[in-house]
Amino acid sequence: MKALVIVGHGSHLNEDSSLPVYEHAERIRQTGEYDEVVECFWKEEPSMRHVLDMVESDDVYVVPAFISEGYFTQQVIPRELGLAGPITHKGDKTIRYAGPLGTYEGMADVILERTDDLMRGKETSGRTALVLLGHGTDLNKNSSGVIYWNAGRIRERGVYDLVEVGFLDQEPEIGEVVTSVEAENVILIPVFIAEGWHTRETIPEDLGLSGEVTEREDRTIFYGAPVGPHPSMAALISARAREMEEKFVHGAR
Amino acid sequence: MSTAPVKRTSIPNVAAESRAAFAAWVDAHPDGRHFGQVLIRPESSGGYRLCHAEDEGATGLQLYENPRAAREIAKLTGDGEYRPLKSAPNLRRGWALLAADAGDLVTAMNGLYPSAVVHWYLYREGSLDITNYRENAARQSGIYKRVQRLTDQGVQNAAKACCEDAVCLKKTLWDVDEEIPLEMNRGEGEIPCPEPCSVFVSFARRVRLFERENKRDLDAIGLSPSEKEDLSALVEAAATGEVVMAREAEFEKPLNERRMRYRRLTLIPKLRPPVANE
Ligand code: SF4
């Protein structure tokens, strides 16, 4: 039997935090690809500490529902799940631990799908810039790296006149980017895993956004939903696990 | 530990064993079993009917047949507040859930009380691993690293404030460490708690911040800044005629129930010193 375990951050205060994980798990469950699809969290139950006892399968794939490689994917998750590396044997179970989602091939496609959802039926004229918004932090370079990396991938496709990045907690600061980017249309997509305080309150407030579409004197700002809850992320999670399977099970040992 | 991919499919694992054992435990009691705040009754059809224990015999309950609906049921309190701790005694009422078989029963139970069935089983079998506070704290990093410095008395008070049945129905099995047992009333429920949970660790962090403050910031009558803040918030709220409590895990807010329970243990003795000679 084969199980997929999706690890989310979760929250003690915000019920929306874990929602994308549950929704993606249900989508993957419906595909029938796994005998079991189980969710676990850092801040919610079931905790990572206990989830493996709830899994009946011997072949277990663990995919972190996190955007970037960093503190959680490298320290917290392996420690709490008791993982030794990409492959861990525990009793009869073989646990394969996949990387985070933001650095995966298909991420750029999900971002573009999110953009299409936002722009569907909206007329624009003039130059259009796509701005990817990341959390960013001084502590961890990977957190911004993954945003730059995806921006690069999308830039290569030449769909938008400009593809820029902006952050909440580091340079370039998002408000600055949105104001100064040379385009009449600015599409802003938060590369976050879930809706929350930032996407709903601090970002619209700090940028003076009045909803999905905000008209400024010299530009129109289109503000999209975060990428994480997009239904296509479910396929990305499965693909992440499948990659582990191909690499370690079907590939050369 | 062998790394060869030996398949021992004939030997079921704890997840499968616990499912069978739990169903058998329920089946043995046609009148129903209580687990947390839930009443589980075996049906003559071979399935199970779950409802809030206080809704036994009630009519007009909203009926669910998908075991995954259990998670939605458990998400919010009757007042619509988010429930970060599923073992808190605030499961909402007004629903009934039909589980077709033992698999659905356990899926539903894992929605209502995540990982409780497997812990219940391991505890009964005498093989539940217990992780004491110090061992758990040693693992913490980042903003939680400071819980390592929480004093033994701080752990005792935090457990009394955070884990007793009034606020969590799990039976607290862990101790401060191997030598120092918890002094709290561990609870009578069926669901074992083998290790401080993330809500507890977050609360322990808050208590540690209180402890640190105590040392250097006491005023002339021995009150700390945060104690005064809590007292002020309480007086202000009560003066409006309605004390609106902070959310369950909002430990940074004065009017949090667990924070107030901690104050009852540590602040009340300061305000009302015990009278000498009984
Ligand atoms: S640590 Fe305390 S609050 Fe958390 S589940 Fe255990 S008994 Fe309940």
PDB file of C-alpha atoms in Angstrom, chain A residues 68-239:
ATOM      1  CA  SER A  68      10.650  27.313  -0.224  1.00  0.00           C
ATOM      2  CA  GLU A  69      13.432  25.248   1.222  1.00  0.00           C
ATOM      3  CA  GLY A  70      14.294  26.541   4.665  1.00  0.00           C
ATOM      4  CA  TYR A  71      13.801  26.260   8.398  1.00  0.00           C
ATOM      5  CA  PHE A  72      10.635  24.155   8.159  1.00  0.00           C
ATOM      6  CA  THR A  73      11.550  21.860   5.314  1.00  0.00           C
ATOM      7  CA  GLN A  74      15.127  21.341   6.456  1.00  0.00           C
ATOM      8  CA  GLN A  75      14.861  21.359  10.248  1.00  0.00           C
ATOM      9  CA  VAL A  76      11.379  21.146  11.670  1.00  0.00           C
ATOM     10  CA  ILE A  77       9.764  18.585   9.377  1.00  0.00           C
ATOM     11  CA  PRO A  78      12.619  16.035   9.339  1.00  0.00           C
ATOM     12  CA  ARG A  79      13.005  16.386  13.118  1.00  0.00           C
ATOM     13  CA  GLU A  80       9.317  16.026  13.944  1.00  0.00           C
ATOM     14  CA  LEU A  81       8.725  13.149  11.530  1.00  0.00           C
ATOM     15  CA  GLY A  82      11.984  11.480  12.544  1.00  0.00           C
ATOM     16  CA  LEU A  83      13.405  11.454   9.022  1.00  0.00           C
ATOM     17  CA  ALA A  84      17.021  10.659   8.272  1.00  0.00           C
ATOM     18  CA  GLY A  85      17.095  12.168   4.777  1.00  0.00           C
ATOM     19  CA  PRO A  86      15.286  11.669   1.479  1.00  0.00           C
ATOM     20  CA  ILE A  87      14.707   8.021   2.441  1.00  0.00           C
ATOM     21  CA  THR A  88      14.035   6.737   5.935  1.00  0.00           C
ATOM     22  CA  HIS A  89      13.217   3.205   7.019  1.00  0.00           C
ATOM     23  CA  LYS A  90      11.050   2.830  10.099  1.00  0.00           C
ATOM     24  CA  GLY A  91       9.960  -0.684  10.916  1.00  0.00           C
ATOM     25  CA  ASP A  92       8.150  -1.875   7.816  1.00  0.00           C
ATOM     26  CA  LYS A  93       7.718   1.607   6.449  1.00  0.00           C
ATOM     27  CA  THR A  94       9.858   3.293   3.839  1.00  0.00           C
ATOM     28  CA  ILE A  95       9.388   7.036   3.977  1.00  0.00           C
ATOM     29  CA  ARG A  96      10.429   9.197   1.080  1.00  0.00           C
ATOM     30  CA  TYR A  97      10.665  12.894   1.708  1.00  0.00           C
ATOM     31  CA  ALA A  98      10.178  15.237  -1.234  1.00  0.00           C
ATOM     32  CA  GLY A  99      11.278  18.832  -1.540  1.00  0.00           C
ATOM     33  CA  PRO A 100       9.057  21.892  -1.182  1.00  0.00           C
ATOM     34  CA  LEU A 101       6.696  23.027  -3.917  1.00  0.00           C
ATOM     35  CA  GLY A 102       8.050  26.401  -4.988  1.00  0.00           C
ATOM     36  CA  THR A 103      11.233  25.036  -6.508  1.00  0.00           C
ATOM     37  CA  TYR A 104       9.413  22.462  -8.573  1.00  0.00           C
ATOM     38  CA  GLU A 105       9.112  22.607 -12.380  1.00  0.00           C
ATOM     39  CA  GLY A 106       5.365  23.047 -12.477  1.00  0.00           C
ATOM     40  CA  MET A 107       5.229  25.958 -10.048  1.00  0.00           C
ATOM     41  CA  ALA A 108       5.553  28.583 -12.778  1.00  0.00           C
ATOM     42  CA  ASP A 109       2.531  27.054 -14.527  1.00  0.00           C
ATOM     43  CA  VAL A 110       0.431  27.287 -11.385  1.00  0.00           C
ATOM     44  CA  ILE A 111       1.397  30.935 -10.993  1.00  0.00           C
ATOM     45  CA  LEU A 112       0.370  31.593 -14.588  1.00  0.00           C
ATOM     46  CA  GLU A 113      -2.921  29.780 -14.065  1.00  0.00           C
ATOM     47  CA  ARG A 114      -3.551  31.976 -11.058  1.00  0.00           C
ATOM     48  CA  THR A 115      -2.799  34.999 -13.204  1.00  0.00           C
ATOM     49  CA  ASP A 116      -5.173  33.809 -15.932  1.00  0.00           C
ATOM     50  CA  ASP A 117      -7.935  33.293 -13.359  1.00  0.00           C
ATOM     51  CA  LEU A 118      -7.456  36.843 -12.164  1.00  0.00           C
ATOM     52  CA  MET A 119      -7.297  38.456 -15.587  1.00  0.00           C
ATOM     53  CA  ARG A 120     -10.111  36.501 -17.217  1.00  0.00           C
ATOM     54  CA  GLY A 121     -12.610  38.949 -18.713  1.00  0.00           C
ATOM     55  CA  LYS A 122     -10.567  42.007 -17.741  1.00  0.00           C
ATOM     56  CA  GLU A 123      -9.567  44.438 -20.453  1.00  0.00           C
ATOM     57  CA  THR A 124      -6.114  45.952 -20.395  1.00  0.00           C
ATOM     58  CA  SER A 125      -4.212  48.282 -22.650  1.00  0.00           C
ATOM     59  CA  GLY A 126      -0.567  49.262 -22.527  1.00  0.00           C
ATOM     60  CA  ARG A 127       2.280  47.400 -20.923  1.00  0.00           C
ATOM     61  CA  THR A 128       1.628  44.672 -18.388  1.00  0.00           C
ATOM     62  CA  ALA A 129       3.935  43.649 -15.576  1.00  0.00           C
ATOM     63  CA  LEU A 130       3.590  40.515 -13.493  1.00  0.00           C
ATOM     64  CA  VAL A 131       4.904  41.020  -9.963  1.00  0.00           C
ATOM     65  CA  LEU A 132       5.484  37.970  -7.803  1.00  0.00           C
ATOM     66  CA  LEU A 133       5.138  38.739  -4.142  1.00  0.00           C
ATOM     67  CA  GLY A 134       7.132  36.712  -1.632  1.00  0.00           C
ATOM     68  CA  HIS A 135       7.406  36.865   2.117  1.00  0.00           C
ATOM     69  CA  GLY A 136      11.160  37.175   2.167  1.00  0.00           C
ATOM     70  CA  THR A 137      13.247  37.208   5.273  1.00  0.00           C
ATOM     71  CA  ASP A 138      16.733  38.201   6.189  1.00  0.00           C
ATOM     72  CA  LEU A 139      17.352  34.824   7.769  1.00  0.00           C
ATOM     73  CA  ASN A 140      16.892  32.640   4.767  1.00  0.00           C
ATOM     74  CA  LYS A 141      18.089  33.324   1.250  1.00  0.00           C
ATOM     75  CA  ASN A 142      16.061  30.444  -0.195  1.00  0.00           C
ATOM     76  CA  SER A 143      12.856  32.162   0.684  1.00  0.00           C
ATOM     77  CA  SER A 144      13.527  34.946  -1.826  1.00  0.00           C
ATOM     78  CA  GLY A 145      15.511  32.683  -4.165  1.00  0.00           C
ATOM     79  CA  VAL A 146      12.445  30.681  -5.037  1.00  0.00           C
ATOM     80  CA  ILE A 147      10.544  33.837  -5.996  1.00  0.00           C
ATOM     81  CA  TYR A 148      13.385  35.044  -8.238  1.00  0.00           C
ATOM     82  CA  TRP A 149      13.671  31.596  -9.748  1.00  0.00           C
ATOM     83  CA  ASN A 150       9.997  31.440 -10.691  1.00  0.00           C
ATOM     84  CA  ALA A 151      10.092  34.994 -12.007  1.00  0.00           C
ATOM     85  CA  GLY A 152      12.995  33.927 -14.246  1.00  0.00           C
ATOM     86  CA  ARG A 153      11.074  30.929 -15.549  1.00  0.00           C
ATOM     87  CA  ILE A 154       8.047  33.047 -16.372  1.00  0.00           C
ATOM     88  CA  ARG A 155      10.153  35.798 -17.926  1.00  0.00           C
ATOM     89  CA  GLU A 156      11.631  33.233 -20.337  1.00  0.00           C
ATOM     90  CA  ARG A 157       8.168  32.511 -21.659  1.00  0.00           C
ATOM     91  CA  GLY A 158       7.714  36.094 -22.784  1.00  0.00           C
ATOM     92  CA  VAL A 159       4.025  36.306 -21.843  1.00  0.00           C
ATOM     93  CA  TYR A 160       4.365  39.616 -19.992  1.00  0.00           C
ATOM     94  CA  ASP A 161       6.258  42.771 -20.816  1.00  0.00           C
ATOM     95  CA  LEU A 162       7.908  42.638 -17.422  1.00  0.00           C
ATOM     96  CA  VAL A 163       8.210  40.102 -14.636  1.00  0.00           C
ATOM     97  CA  GLU A 164       9.371  41.495 -11.311  1.00  0.00           C
ATOM     98  CA  VAL A 165       9.575  40.394  -7.685  1.00  0.00           C
ATOM     99  CA  GLY A 166       8.766  42.191  -4.447  1.00  0.00           C
ATOM    100  CA  PHE A 167       8.806  41.200  -0.770  1.00  0.00           C
ATOM    101  CA  LEU A 168       7.164  41.997   2.519  1.00  0.00           C
ATOM    102  CA  ASP A 169      10.243  41.710   4.700  1.00  0.00           C
ATOM    103  CA  GLN A 170      13.168  42.488   2.463  1.00  0.00           C
ATOM    104  CA  GLU A 171      14.298  44.487  -0.548  1.00  0.00           C
ATOM    105  CA  PRO A 172      12.935  45.123  -3.097  1.00  0.00           C
ATOM    106  CA  GLU A 173       9.990  46.175  -1.002  1.00  0.00           C
ATOM    107  CA  ILE A 174       6.665  45.339  -2.648  1.00  0.00           C
ATOM    108  CA  GLY A 175       5.070  48.783  -2.361  1.00  0.00           C
ATOM    109  CA  GLU A 176       8.068  50.300  -4.089  1.00  0.00           C
ATOM    110  CA  VAL A 177       7.968  47.739  -6.908  1.00  0.00           C
ATOM    111  CA  VAL A 178       4.249  48.157  -7.547  1.00  0.00           C
ATOM    112  CA  THR A 179       4.621  51.936  -7.736  1.00  0.00           C
ATOM    113  CA  SER A 180       7.754  52.110  -9.832  1.00  0.00           C
ATOM    114  CA  VAL A 181       7.494  49.247 -12.311  1.00  0.00           C
ATOM    115  CA  GLU A 182       7.125  50.693 -15.802  1.00  0.00           C
ATOM    116  CA  ALA A 183       3.750  49.353 -16.833  1.00  0.00           C
ATOM    117  CA  GLU A 184       0.173  50.525 -17.028  1.00  0.00           C
ATOM    118  CA  ASN A 185      -1.092  47.184 -15.733  1.00  0.00           C
ATOM    119  CA  VAL A 186       0.453  45.580 -12.683  1.00  0.00           C
ATOM    120  CA  ILE A 187      -0.583  42.057 -11.833  1.00  0.00           C
ATOM    121  CA  LEU A 188       0.304  41.164  -8.284  1.00  0.00           C
ATOM    122  CA  ILE A 189       0.332  37.484  -7.275  1.00  0.00           C
ATOM    123  CA  PRO A 190       1.272  36.427  -3.727  1.00  0.00           C
ATOM    124  CA  VAL A 191       3.410  33.314  -3.868  1.00  0.00           C
ATOM    125  CA  PHE A 192       2.072  32.180  -0.495  1.00  0.00           C
ATOM    126  CA  ILE A 193       0.786  28.799   0.546  1.00  0.00           C
ATOM    127  CA  ALA A 194      -2.490  30.013   2.097  1.00  0.00           C
ATOM    128  CA  GLU A 195      -4.787  32.957   2.567  1.00  0.00           C
ATOM    129  CA  GLY A 196      -4.150  34.724   5.818  1.00  0.00           C
ATOM    130  CA  TRP A 197      -3.535  37.890   7.680  1.00  0.00           C
ATOM    131  CA  HIS A 198      -0.966  39.139   5.150  1.00  0.00           C
ATOM    132  CA  THR A 199      -2.893  38.413   1.970  1.00  0.00           C
ATOM    133  CA  ARG A 200      -6.211  39.638   3.364  1.00  0.00           C
ATOM    134  CA  GLU A 201      -5.177  42.558   5.531  1.00  0.00           C
ATOM    135  CA  THR A 202      -1.623  43.820   5.634  1.00  0.00           C
ATOM    136  CA  ILE A 203      -0.911  43.696   1.887  1.00  0.00           C
ATOM    137  CA  PRO A 204      -4.115  45.413   0.667  1.00  0.00           C
ATOM    138  CA  GLU A 205      -3.756  47.933   3.481  1.00  0.00           C
ATOM    139  CA  ASP A 206      -0.092  48.759   2.894  1.00  0.00           C
ATOM    140  CA  LEU A 207      -0.547  49.034  -0.866  1.00  0.00           C
ATOM    141  CA  GLY A 208      -3.863  50.854  -0.675  1.00  0.00           C
ATOM    142  CA  LEU A 209      -5.671  48.186  -2.694  1.00  0.00           C
ATOM    143  CA  SER A 210      -9.431  48.298  -2.981  1.00  0.00           C
ATOM    144  CA  GLY A 211      -9.978  44.673  -3.957  1.00  0.00           C
ATOM    145  CA  GLU A 212      -9.064  42.746  -7.093  1.00  0.00           C
ATOM    146  CA  VAL A 213      -8.734  45.864  -9.224  1.00  0.00           C
ATOM    147  CA  THR A 214      -7.328  49.161  -7.986  1.00  0.00           C
ATOM    148  CA  GLU A 215      -7.100  52.156 -10.292  1.00  0.00           C
ATOM    149  CA  ARG A 216      -4.250  54.534  -9.635  1.00  0.00           C
ATOM    150  CA  GLU A 217      -3.499  57.669 -11.589  1.00  0.00           C
ATOM    151  CA  ASP A 218      -0.902  56.071 -13.818  1.00  0.00           C
ATOM    152  CA  ARG A 219      -1.665  52.377 -13.503  1.00  0.00           C
ATOM    153  CA  THR A 220      -4.162  49.665 -12.700  1.00  0.00           C
ATOM    154  CA  ILE A 221      -3.208  47.117 -10.076  1.00  0.00           C
ATOM    155  CA  PHE A 222      -4.705  43.640 -10.275  1.00  0.00           C
ATOM    156  CA  TYR A 223      -4.385  41.724  -7.023  1.00  0.00           C
ATOM    157  CA  GLY A 224      -4.680  37.945  -7.240  1.00  0.00           C
ATOM    158  CA  ALA A 225      -5.341  35.257  -4.676  1.00  0.00           C
ATOM    159  CA  PRO A 226      -2.302  33.421  -3.294  1.00  0.00           C
ATOM    160  CA  VAL A 227      -0.939  30.582  -5.363  1.00  0.00           C
ATOM    161  CA  GLY A 228      -1.068  27.861  -2.672  1.00  0.00           C
ATOM    162  CA  PRO A 229      -4.814  27.227  -2.604  1.00  0.00           C
ATOM    163  CA  HIS A 230      -5.070  26.994  -6.409  1.00  0.00           C
ATOM    164  CA  PRO A 231      -6.558  23.605  -7.376  1.00  0.00           C
ATOM    165  CA  SER A 232      -3.573  22.902  -9.649  1.00  0.00           C
ATOM    166  CA  MET A 233      -1.315  22.753  -6.598  1.00  0.00           C
ATOM    167  CA  ALA A 234      -2.798  19.309  -5.922  1.00  0.00           C
ATOM    168  CA  ALA A 235      -1.312  18.025  -9.161  1.00  0.00           C
ATOM    169  CA  LEU A 236       1.980  19.641  -8.219  1.00  0.00           C
ATOM    170  CA  ILE A 237       1.992  17.840  -4.872  1.00  0.00           C
ATOM    171  CA  SER A 238       1.335  14.496  -6.585  1.00  0.00           C
ATOM    172  CA  ALA A 239       4.006  15.215  -9.146  1.00  0.00           C
TER     173      ALA A 239
END
